[in-house]
Short mmCIF file of C-alpha atoms and ligand atoms in Angstrom, two decimals:
data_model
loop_
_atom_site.label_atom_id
_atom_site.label_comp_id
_atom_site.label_asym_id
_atom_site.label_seq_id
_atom_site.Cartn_x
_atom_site.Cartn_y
_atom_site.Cartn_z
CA UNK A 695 0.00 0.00 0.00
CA UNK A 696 1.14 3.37 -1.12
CA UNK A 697 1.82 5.74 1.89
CA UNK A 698 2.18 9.38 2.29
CA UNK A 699 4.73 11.58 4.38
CA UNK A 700 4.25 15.36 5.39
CA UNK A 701 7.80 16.31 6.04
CA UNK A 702 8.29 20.07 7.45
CA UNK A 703 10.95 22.66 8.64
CA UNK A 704 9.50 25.48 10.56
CA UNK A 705 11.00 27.97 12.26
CA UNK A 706 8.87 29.70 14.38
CA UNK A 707 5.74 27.50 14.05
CA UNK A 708 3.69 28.44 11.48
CA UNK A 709 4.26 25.89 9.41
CA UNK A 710 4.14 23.31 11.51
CA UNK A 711 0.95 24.30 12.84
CA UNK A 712 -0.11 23.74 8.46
CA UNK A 713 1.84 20.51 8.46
CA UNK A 714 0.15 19.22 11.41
CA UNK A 715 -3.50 19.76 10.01
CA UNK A 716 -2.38 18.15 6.68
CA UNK A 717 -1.18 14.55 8.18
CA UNK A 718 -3.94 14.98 10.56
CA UNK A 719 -6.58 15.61 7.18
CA UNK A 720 -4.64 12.73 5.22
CA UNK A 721 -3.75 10.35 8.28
CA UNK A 722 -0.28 10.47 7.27
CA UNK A 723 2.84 10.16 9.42
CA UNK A 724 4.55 13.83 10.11
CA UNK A 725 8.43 14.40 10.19
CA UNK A 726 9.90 17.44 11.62
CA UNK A 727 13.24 18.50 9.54
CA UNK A 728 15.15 19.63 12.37
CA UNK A 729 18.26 22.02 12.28
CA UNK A 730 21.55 20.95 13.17
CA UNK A 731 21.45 24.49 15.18
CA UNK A 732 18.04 26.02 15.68
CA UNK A 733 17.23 29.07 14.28
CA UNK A 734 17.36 32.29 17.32
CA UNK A 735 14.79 35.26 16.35
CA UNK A 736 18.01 37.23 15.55
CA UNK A 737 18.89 34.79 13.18
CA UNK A 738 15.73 35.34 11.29
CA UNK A 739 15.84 39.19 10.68
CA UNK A 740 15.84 39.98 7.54
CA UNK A 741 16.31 43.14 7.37
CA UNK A 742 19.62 42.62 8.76
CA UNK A 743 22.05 41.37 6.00
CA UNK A 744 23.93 40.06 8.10
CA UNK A 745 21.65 37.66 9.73
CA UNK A 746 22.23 34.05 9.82
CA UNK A 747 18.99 33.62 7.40
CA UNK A 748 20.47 36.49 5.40
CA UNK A 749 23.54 35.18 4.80
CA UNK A 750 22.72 32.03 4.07
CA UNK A 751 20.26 32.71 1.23
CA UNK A 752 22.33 34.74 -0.21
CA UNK A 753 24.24 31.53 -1.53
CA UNK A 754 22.02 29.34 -2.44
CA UNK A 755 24.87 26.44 -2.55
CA UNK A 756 24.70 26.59 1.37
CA UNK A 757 22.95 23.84 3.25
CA UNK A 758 22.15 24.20 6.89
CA UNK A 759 22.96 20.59 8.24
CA UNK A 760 19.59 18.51 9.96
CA UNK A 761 19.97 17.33 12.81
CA UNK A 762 17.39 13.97 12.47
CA UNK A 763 16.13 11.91 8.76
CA UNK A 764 13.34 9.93 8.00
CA UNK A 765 13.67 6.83 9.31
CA UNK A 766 12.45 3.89 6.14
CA UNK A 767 12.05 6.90 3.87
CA UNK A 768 11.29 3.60 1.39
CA UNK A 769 7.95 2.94 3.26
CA UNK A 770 6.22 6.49 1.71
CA UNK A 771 6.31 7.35 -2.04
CA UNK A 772 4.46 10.46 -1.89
CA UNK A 773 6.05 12.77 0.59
CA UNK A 774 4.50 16.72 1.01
CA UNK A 775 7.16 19.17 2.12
CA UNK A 776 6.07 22.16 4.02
CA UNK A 777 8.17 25.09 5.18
CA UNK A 778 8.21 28.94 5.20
CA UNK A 779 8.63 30.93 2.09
CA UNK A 780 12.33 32.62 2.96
CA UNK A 781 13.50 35.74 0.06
CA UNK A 782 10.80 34.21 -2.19
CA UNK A 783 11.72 30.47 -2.05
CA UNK A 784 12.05 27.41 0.01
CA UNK A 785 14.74 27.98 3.00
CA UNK A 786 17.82 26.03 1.59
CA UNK A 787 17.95 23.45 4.52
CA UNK A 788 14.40 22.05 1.84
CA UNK A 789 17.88 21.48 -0.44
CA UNK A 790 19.38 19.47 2.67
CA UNK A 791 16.26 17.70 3.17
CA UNK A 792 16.09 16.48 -0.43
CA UNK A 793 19.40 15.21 -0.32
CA UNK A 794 20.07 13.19 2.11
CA UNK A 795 17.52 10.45 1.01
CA UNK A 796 16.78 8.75 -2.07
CA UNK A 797 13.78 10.31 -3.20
CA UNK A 798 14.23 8.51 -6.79
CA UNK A 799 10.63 7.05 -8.38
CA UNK A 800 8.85 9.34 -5.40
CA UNK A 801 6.88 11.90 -5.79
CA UNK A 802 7.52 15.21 -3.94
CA UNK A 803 4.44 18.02 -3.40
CA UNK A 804 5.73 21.40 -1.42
CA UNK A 805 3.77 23.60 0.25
CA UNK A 806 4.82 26.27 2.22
CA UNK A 807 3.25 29.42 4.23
CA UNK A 808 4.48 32.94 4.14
CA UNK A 809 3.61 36.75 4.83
CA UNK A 810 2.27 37.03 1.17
CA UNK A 811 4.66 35.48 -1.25
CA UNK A 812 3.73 32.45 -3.56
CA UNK A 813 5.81 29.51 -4.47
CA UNK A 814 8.15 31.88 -6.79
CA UNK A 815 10.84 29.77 -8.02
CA UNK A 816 10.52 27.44 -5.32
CA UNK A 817 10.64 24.12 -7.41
CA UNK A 818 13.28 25.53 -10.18
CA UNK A 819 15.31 25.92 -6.31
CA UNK A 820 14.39 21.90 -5.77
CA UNK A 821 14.68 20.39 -8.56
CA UNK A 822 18.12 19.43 -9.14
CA UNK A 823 18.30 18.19 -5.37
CA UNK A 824 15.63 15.53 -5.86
CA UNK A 825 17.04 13.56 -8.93
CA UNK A 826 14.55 11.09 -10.52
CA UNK A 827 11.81 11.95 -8.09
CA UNK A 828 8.84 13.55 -9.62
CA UNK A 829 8.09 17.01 -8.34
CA UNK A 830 5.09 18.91 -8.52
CA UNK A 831 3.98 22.30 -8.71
CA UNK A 832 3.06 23.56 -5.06
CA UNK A 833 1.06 25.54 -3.01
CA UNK A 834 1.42 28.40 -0.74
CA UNK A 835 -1.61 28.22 2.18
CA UNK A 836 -2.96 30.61 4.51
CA UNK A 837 -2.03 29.81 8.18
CA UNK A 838 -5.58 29.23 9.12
CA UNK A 839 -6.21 26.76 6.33
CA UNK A 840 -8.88 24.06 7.70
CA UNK A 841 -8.47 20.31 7.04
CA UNK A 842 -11.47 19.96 4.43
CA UNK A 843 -9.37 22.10 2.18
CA UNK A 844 -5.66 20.56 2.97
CA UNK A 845 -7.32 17.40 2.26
CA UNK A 846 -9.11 18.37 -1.07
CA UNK A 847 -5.76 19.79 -2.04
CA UNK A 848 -3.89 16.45 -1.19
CA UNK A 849 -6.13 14.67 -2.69
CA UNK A 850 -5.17 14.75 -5.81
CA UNK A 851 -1.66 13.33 -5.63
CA UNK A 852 -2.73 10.41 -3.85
CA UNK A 853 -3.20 7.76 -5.63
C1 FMN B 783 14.39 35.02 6.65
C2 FMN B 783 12.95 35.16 6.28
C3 FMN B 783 12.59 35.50 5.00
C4 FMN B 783 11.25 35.62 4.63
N1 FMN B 783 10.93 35.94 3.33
C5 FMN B 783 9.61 36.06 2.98
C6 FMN B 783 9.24 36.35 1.63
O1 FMN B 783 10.08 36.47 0.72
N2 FMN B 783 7.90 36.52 1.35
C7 FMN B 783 6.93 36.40 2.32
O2 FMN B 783 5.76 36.54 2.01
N3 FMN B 783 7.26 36.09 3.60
C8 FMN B 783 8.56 35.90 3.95
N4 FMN B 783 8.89 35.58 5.26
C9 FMN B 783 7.80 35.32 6.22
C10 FMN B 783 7.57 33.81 6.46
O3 FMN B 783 7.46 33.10 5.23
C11 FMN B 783 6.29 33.58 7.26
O4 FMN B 783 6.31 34.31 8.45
C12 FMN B 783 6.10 32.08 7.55
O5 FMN B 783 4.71 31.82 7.76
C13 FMN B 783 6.91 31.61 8.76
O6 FMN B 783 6.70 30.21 8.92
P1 FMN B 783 7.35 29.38 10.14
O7 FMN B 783 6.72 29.92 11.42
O8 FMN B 783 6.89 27.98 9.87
O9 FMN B 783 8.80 29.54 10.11
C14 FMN B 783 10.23 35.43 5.61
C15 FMN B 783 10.61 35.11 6.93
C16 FMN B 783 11.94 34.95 7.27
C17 FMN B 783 12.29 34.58 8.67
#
């Protein structure tokens, strides 16, 4: 039997909050992608350059190590990845994520929460860190989204 995974970073709870609702809507098992070193609130200013979030977007190469992985990542083949939209993207430990499992044959749905910003170039980000897996075009939620909705939405990549 196929199952599905909501995998999420979060880093001050939104997100999670999302994530939560979604593997509650789809009875799915939930992974937290935790960082190596959590993130402080002065490492999320942006509108300091100098930031730890600020200077690691600015190279998109960079990947924040994770502390944890999904244990049996084989047992799921449709995993939904959820995190904040950071500078108009996914945050690049979503790159670290990707990478240190075989995601190859699976298929990978974002979604993501933010002040305002959609999905940008969010999977053009992804791509090349999830070789062979097929990803699809994501969504960006409200906080407040119910479970009727999350599970419409998920619907449709479940097979
Ligand atoms: C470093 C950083 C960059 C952000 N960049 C954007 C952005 O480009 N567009 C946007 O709408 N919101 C942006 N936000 C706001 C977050 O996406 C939003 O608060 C999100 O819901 C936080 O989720 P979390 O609590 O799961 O971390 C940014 C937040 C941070 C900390």
């Amino acid at each position: 039997m196929s199952k599905a995974l909501v995998a999420y970073f979060s880093a001050s709870g939104v997100t999670a909050k999302l994530a939560e609702n979604l593997a509650d809507a789809i009875d799915s098992d939930l992974h937290e992608i935790k960082p190596a070193q959590p993130y402080t609130a002065a490492d999320l200013d942006w509108t300091d350059k100098k930031s730890r979030s600020s200077v690691e977007m600015g190279d998109k190469s960079f990947r924040p190590e994770i502390a944890n992985r999904v244990e049996q990542i084989e047992r799921y083949d449709t995993i939904f990845v959820g995190f904040p939209i950071w500078w108009y993207v996914a945050p690049t430990i979503i790159n670290t994520f990707l990478e240190q499992h075989d995601l190859s044959g699976k298929t990978i749905i974002p979604f993501a929460t933010s002040g305002s910003s959609g999905m940008g170039n969010t999977n053009a980000e992804l791509r090349p860190s999830c070789p062979g897996a097929v990803l699809e075009e994501g969504k960006r939620f409200n906080a407040n989204t119910g479970k009727a909705e999350l599970k419409q939405w998920a619907d449709r990549f479940r097979p």
